[in-house]
mmCIF file of C-alpha atoms and ligand atoms in Angstrom:
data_model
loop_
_atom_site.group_PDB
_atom_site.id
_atom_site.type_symbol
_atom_site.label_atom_id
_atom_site.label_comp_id
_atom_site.label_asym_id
_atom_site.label_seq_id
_atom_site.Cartn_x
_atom_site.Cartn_y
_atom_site.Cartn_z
ATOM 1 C CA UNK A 85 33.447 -54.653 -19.886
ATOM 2 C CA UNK A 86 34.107 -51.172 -21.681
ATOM 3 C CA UNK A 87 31.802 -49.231 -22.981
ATOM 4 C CA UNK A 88 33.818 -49.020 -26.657
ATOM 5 C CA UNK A 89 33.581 -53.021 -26.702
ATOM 6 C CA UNK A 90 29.915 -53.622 -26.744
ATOM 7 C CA UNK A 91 28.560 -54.816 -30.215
ATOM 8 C CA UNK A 92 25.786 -52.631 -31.546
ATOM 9 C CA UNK A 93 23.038 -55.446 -30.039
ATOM 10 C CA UNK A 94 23.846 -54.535 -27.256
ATOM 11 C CA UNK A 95 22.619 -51.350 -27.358
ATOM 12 C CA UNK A 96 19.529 -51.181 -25.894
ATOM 13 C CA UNK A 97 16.698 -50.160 -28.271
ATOM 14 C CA UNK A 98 14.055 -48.174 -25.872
ATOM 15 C CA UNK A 99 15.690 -46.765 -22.536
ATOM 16 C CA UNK A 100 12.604 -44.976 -19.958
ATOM 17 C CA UNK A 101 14.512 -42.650 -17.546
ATOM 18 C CA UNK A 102 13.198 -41.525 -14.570
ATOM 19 C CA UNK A 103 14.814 -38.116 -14.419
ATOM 20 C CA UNK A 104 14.943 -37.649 -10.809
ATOM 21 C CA UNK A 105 17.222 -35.189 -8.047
ATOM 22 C CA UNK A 106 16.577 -31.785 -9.834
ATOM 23 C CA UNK A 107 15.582 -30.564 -6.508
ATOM 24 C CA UNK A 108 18.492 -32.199 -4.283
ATOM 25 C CA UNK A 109 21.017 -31.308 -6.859
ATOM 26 C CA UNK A 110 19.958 -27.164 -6.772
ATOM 27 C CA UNK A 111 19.949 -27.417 -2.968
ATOM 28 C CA UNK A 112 23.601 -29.186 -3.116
ATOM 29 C CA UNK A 113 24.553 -26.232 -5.407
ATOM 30 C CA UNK A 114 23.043 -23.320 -3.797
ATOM 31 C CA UNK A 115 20.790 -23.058 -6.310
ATOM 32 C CA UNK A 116 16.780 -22.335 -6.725
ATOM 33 C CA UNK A 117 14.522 -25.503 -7.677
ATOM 34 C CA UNK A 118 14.382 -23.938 -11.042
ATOM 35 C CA UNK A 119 17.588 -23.914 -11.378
ATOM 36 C CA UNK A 120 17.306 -27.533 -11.417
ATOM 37 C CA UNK A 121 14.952 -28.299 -13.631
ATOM 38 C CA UNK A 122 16.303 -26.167 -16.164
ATOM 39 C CA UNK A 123 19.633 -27.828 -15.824
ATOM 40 C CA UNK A 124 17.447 -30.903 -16.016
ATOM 41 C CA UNK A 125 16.244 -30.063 -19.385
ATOM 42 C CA UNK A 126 19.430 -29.241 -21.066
ATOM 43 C CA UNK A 127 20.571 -32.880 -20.040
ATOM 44 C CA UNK A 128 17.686 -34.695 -21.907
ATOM 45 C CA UNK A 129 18.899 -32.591 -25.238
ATOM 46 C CA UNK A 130 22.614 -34.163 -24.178
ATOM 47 C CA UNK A 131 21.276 -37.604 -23.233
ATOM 48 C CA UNK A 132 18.944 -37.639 -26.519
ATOM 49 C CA UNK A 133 21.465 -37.020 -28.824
ATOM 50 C CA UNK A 134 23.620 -39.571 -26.887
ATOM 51 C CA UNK A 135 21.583 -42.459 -27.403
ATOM 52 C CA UNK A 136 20.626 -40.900 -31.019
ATOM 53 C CA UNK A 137 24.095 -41.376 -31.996
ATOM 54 C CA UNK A 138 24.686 -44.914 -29.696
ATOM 55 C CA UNK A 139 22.446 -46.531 -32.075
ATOM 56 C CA UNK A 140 19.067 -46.145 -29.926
ATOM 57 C CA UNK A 141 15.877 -45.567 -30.886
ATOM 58 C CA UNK A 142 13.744 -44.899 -28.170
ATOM 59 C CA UNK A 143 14.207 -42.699 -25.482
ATOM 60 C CA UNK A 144 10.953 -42.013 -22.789
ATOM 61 C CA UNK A 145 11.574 -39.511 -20.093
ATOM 62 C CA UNK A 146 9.022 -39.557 -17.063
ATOM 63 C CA UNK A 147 9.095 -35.066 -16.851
ATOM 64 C CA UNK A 148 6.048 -34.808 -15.063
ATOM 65 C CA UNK A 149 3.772 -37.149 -13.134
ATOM 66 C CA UNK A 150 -0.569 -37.736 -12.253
ATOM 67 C CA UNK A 151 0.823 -36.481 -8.678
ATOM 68 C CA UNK A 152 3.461 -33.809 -9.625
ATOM 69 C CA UNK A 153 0.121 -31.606 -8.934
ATOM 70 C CA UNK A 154 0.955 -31.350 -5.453
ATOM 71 C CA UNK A 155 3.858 -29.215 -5.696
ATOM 72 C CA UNK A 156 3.928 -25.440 -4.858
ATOM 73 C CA UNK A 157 1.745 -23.384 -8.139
ATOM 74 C CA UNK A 158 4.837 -21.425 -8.591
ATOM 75 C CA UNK A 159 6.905 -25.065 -9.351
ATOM 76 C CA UNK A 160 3.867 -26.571 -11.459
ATOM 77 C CA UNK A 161 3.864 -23.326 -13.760
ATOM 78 C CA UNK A 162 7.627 -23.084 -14.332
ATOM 79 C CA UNK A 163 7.396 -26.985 -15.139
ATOM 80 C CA UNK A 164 4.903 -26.484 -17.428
ATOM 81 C CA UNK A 165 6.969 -23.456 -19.186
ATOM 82 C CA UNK A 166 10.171 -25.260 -19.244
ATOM 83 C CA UNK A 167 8.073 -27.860 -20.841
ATOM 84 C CA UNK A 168 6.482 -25.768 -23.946
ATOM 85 C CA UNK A 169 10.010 -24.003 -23.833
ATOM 86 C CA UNK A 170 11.768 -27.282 -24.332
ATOM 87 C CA UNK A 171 9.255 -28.188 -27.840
ATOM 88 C CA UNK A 172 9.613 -24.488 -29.367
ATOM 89 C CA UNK A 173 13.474 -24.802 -28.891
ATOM 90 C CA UNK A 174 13.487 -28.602 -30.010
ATOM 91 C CA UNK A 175 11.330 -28.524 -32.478
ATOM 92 C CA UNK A 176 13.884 -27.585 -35.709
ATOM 93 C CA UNK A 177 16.490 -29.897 -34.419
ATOM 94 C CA UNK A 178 14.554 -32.632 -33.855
ATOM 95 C CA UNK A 179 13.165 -32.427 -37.333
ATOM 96 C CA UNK A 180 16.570 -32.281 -38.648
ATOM 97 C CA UNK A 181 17.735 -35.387 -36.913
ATOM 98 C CA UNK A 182 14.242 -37.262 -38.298
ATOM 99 C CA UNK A 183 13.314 -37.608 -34.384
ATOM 100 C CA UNK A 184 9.383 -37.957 -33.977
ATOM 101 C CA UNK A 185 8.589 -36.671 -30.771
ATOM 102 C CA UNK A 186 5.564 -38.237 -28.698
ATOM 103 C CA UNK A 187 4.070 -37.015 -25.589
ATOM 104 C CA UNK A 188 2.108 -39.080 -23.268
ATOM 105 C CA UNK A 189 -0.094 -38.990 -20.672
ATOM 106 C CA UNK A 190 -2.790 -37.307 -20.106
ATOM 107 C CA UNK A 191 -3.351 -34.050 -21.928
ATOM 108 C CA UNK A 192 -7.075 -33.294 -21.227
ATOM 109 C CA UNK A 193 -5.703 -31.325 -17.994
ATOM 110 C CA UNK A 194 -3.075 -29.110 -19.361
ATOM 111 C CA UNK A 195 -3.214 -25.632 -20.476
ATOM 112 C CA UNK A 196 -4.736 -25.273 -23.906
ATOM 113 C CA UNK A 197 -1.649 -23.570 -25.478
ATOM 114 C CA UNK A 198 0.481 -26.174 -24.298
ATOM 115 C CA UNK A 199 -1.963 -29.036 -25.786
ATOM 116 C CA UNK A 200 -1.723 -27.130 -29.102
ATOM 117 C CA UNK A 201 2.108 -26.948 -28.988
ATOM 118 C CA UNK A 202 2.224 -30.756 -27.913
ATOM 119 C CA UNK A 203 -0.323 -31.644 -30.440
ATOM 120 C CA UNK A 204 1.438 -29.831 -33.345
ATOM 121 C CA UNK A 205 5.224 -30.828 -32.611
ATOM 122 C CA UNK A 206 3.627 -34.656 -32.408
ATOM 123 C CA UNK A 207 1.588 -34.042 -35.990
ATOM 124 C CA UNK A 208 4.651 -32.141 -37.507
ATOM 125 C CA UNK A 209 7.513 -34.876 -36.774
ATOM 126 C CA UNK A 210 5.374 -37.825 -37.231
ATOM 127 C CA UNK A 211 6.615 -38.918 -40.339
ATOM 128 C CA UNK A 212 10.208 -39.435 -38.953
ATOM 129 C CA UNK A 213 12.018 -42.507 -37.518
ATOM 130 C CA UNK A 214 15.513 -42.516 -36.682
ATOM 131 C CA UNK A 215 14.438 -41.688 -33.143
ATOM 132 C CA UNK A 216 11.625 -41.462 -31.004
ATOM 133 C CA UNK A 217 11.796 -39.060 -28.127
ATOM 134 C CA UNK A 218 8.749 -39.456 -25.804
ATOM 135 C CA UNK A 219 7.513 -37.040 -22.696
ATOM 136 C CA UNK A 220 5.313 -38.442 -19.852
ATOM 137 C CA UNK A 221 3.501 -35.529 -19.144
ATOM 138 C CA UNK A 222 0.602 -35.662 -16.685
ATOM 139 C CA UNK A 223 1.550 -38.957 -17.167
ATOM 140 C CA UNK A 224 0.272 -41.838 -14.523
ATOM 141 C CA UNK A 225 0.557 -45.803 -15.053
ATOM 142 C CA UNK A 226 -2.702 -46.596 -13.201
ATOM 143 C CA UNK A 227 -4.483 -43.761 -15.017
ATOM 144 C CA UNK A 228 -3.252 -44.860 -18.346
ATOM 145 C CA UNK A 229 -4.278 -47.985 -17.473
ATOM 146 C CA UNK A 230 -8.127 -47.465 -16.950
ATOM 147 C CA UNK A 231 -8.527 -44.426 -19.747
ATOM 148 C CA UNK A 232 -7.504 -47.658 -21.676
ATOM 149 C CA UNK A 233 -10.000 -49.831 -20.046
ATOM 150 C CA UNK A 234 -12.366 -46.942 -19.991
ATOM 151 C CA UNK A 235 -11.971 -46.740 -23.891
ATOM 152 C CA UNK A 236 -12.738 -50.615 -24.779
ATOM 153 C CA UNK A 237 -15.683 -50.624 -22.344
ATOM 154 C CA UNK A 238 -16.955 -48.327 -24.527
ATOM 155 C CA UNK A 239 -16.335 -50.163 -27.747
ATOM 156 C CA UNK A 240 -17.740 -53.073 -26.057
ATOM 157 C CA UNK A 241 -20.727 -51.143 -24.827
ATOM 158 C CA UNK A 242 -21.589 -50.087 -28.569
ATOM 159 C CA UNK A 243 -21.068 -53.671 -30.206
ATOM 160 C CA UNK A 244 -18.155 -52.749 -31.576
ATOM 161 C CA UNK A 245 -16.030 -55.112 -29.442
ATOM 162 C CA UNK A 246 -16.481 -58.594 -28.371
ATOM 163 C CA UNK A 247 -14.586 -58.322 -25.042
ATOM 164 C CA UNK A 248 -13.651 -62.445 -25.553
ATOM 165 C CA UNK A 249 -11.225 -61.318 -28.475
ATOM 166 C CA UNK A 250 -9.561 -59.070 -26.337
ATOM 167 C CA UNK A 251 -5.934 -60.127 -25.833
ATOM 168 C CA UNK A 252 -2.567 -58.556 -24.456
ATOM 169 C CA UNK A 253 -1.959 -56.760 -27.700
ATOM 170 C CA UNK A 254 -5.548 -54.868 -27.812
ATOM 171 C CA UNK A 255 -4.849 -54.024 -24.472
ATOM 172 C CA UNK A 256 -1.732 -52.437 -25.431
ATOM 173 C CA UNK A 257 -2.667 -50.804 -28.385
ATOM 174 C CA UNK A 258 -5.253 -48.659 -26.347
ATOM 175 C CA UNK A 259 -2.438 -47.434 -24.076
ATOM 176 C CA UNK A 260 -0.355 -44.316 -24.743
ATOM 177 C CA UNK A 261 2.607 -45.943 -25.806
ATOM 178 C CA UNK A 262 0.794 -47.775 -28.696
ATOM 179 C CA UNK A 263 2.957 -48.858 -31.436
ATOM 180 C CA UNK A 264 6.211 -47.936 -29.345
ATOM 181 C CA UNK A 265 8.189 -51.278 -27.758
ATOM 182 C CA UNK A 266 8.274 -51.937 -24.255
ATOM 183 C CA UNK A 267 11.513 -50.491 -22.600
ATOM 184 C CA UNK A 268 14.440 -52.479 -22.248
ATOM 185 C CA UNK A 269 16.438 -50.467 -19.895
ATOM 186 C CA UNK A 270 14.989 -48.046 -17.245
ATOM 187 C CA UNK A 271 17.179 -46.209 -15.641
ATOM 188 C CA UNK A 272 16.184 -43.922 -12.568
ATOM 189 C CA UNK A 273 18.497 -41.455 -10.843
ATOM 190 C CA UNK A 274 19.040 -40.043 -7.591
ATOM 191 C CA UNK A 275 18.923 -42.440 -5.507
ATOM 192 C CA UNK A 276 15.396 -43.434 -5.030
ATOM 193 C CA UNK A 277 14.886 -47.353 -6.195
ATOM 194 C CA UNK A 278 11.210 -47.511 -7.104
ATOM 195 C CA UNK A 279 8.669 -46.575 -10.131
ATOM 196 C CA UNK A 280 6.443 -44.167 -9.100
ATOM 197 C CA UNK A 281 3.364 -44.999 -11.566
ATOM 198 C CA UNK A 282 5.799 -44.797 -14.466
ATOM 199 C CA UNK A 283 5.001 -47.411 -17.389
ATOM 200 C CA UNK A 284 3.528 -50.548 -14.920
ATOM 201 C CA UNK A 285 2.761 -52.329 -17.813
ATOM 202 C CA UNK A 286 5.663 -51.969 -20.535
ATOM 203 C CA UNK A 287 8.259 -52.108 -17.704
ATOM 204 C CA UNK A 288 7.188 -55.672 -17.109
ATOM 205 C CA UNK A 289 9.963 -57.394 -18.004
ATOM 206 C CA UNK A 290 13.033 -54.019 -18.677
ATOM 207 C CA UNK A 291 15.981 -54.579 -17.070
ATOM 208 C CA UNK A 292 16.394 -51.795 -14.059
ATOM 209 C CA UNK A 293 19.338 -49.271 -13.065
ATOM 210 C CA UNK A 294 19.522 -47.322 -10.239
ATOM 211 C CA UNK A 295 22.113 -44.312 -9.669
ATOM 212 C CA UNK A 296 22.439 -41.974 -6.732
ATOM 213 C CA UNK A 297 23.515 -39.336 -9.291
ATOM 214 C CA UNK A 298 20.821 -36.839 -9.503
ATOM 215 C CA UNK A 299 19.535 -36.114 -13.027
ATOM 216 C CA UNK A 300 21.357 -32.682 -13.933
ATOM 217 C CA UNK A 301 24.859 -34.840 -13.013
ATOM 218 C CA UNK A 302 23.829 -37.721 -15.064
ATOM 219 C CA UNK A 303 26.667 -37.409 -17.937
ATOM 220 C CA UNK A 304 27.074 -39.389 -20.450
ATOM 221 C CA UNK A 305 29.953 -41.158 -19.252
ATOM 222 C CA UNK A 306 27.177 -42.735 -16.597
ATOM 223 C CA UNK A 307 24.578 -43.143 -19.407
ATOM 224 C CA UNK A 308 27.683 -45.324 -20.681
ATOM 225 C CA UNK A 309 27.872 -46.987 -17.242
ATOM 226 C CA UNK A 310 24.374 -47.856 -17.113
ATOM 227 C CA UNK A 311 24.536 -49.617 -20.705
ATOM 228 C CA UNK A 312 27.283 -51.753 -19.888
ATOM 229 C CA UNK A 313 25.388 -52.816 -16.606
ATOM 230 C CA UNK A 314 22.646 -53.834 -18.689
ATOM 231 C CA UNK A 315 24.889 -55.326 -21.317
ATOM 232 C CA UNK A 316 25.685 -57.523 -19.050
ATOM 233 C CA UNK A 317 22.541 -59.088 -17.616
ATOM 234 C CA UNK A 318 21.397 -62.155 -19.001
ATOM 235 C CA UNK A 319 17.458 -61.288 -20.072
ATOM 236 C CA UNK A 320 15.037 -64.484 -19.641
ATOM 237 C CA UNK A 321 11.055 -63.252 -20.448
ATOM 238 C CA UNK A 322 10.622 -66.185 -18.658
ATOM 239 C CA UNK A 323 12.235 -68.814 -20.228
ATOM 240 C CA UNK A 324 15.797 -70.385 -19.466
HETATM 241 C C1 LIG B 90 12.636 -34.561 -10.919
HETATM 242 O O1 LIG B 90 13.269 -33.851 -9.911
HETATM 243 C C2 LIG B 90 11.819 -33.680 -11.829
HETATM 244 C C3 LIG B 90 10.362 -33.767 -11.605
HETATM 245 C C4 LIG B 90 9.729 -34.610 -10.850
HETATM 246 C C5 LIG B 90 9.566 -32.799 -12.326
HETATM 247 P P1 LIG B 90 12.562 -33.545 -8.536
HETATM 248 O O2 LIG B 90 11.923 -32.207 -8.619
HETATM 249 O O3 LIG B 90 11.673 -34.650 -8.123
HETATM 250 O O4 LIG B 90 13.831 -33.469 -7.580
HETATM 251 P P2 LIG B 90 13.928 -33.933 -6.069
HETATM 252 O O5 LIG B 90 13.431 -35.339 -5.999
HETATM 253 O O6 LIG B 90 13.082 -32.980 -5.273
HETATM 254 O O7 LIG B 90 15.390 -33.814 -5.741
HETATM 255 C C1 LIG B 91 8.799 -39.198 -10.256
HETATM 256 O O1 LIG B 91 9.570 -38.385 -9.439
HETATM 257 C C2 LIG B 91 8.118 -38.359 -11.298
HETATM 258 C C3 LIG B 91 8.993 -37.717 -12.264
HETATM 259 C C4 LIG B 91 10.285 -37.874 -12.352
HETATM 260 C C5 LIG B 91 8.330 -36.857 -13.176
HETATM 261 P P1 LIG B 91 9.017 -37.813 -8.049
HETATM 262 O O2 LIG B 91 10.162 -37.142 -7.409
HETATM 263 O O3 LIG B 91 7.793 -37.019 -8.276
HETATM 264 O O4 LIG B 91 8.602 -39.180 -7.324
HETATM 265 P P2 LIG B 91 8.517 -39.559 -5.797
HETATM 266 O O5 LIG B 91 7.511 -38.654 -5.173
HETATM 267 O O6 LIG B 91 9.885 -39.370 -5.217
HETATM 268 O O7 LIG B 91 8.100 -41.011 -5.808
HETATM 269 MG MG1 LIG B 92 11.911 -36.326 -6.953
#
């Protein structure tokens, strides 16, 4: 199957990368980690607009993880530049392509400026949906999942919640990605074939790609590549 052959349906609606190898692929290159990651960032803007034009709606990029923390200061601080770097330069564009851009994870730990930024790119392109580009920042599956059970204990605790009504849709609506749908590819580069706390609960049932290519490599031509692998699956949700 080609790429030019699939019929918009097959297009999947919400792809989650991974964006993984910005480290490998500046050693490879003789490059500093930095290097990297800012190569790394310019490739979301190519892989957004991508999918933007493929007929996609959704795009979530895993940028920085609960346990990204243990990396050298110097590396946290230039992620978390590149980061508020990325919105400033972003912001006009995405408004003029109607993108609403969404950050989760969690922000209570982040530099105040950056929080501001986040919180005013999120208010400012709200309105819009012809895309939704979405940054796990800080961002940790198992943390996400108890400030979510943290937050209905407390509704329960006050009265305002009888926890027997409680069903898979509450649940969800108290996690970050409220109101988005789950994923239904995720694609993770580099190599490495597991999740690493990204999305435990919307990935339960995505279809998963794995590339060796490391992230700032990952062209479009292997964005198509990974579509028409996942055109080609047969999806169940259980049934037969
Ligand atoms: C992914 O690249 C970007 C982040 C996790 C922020 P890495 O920095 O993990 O690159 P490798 O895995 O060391 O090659
Ligand atoms: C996962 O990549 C997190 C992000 C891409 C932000 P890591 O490189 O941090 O994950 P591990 O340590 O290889 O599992
Ligand atoms: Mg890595």
């Amino acid at each position: 199957m080609r790429f030019e052959d699939l019929t918009p349906d097959q297009i999947p609606e919400h792809v989650a990368i991974i964006l993984d190898g910005n480290g490998r692929w500046a050693k490879e290159n003789g490059k500093l980690r930095q290097q990297g990651h800012k190569a790394g960032a310019d490739n979301v803007e190519t892989i957004n607009d991508a999918l933007t034009e493929m007929g996609a709606k959704y795009l979530t990029v895993y940028a920085f993880s609960t346990e990204n923390w243990k990396r050298t200061e110097d590396e946290v601080s230039y992620l978390m530049g590149l980061m508020k770097r990325y919105l400033i330069k972003n912001k006009k564009d995405a408004i003029a392509r109607r993108t609403r851009i969404r950050i989760i994870g969690d922000k209570s730990r982040l530099a105040p400026d950056l929080r501001e930024l986040m919180e005013e790119v999120e208010r400012d392109t709200a309105h819009l949906d012809r895309f939704n580009l979405t940054f796990a920042i800080n961002y940790g599956g198992r943390d996400e999942i108890v400030r979510a059970a943290k937050a209905l204990a407390r509704k329960a605790q006050n009265g305002e919640l009888d926890p027997e009504t409680i069903t898979e849709e509450t649940f969800a609506s108290y996690l970050d990605t409220a109101g988005m749908p789950d994923p239904d590819l995720m694609i993770r580069t580099s190599g490495e074939e597991r999740t690493s706390n990204f999305l435990p609960w919307q990935l339960a049932y995505s279809e998963l790609y794995f590339t060796p290519v490391y992230w700032p490599d990952f062209t479009v031509d292997e964005l198509k590549k990974a579509i028409v692998s996942y055109a080609g699956r047969q999806r169940r949700f259980g049934g037969r």
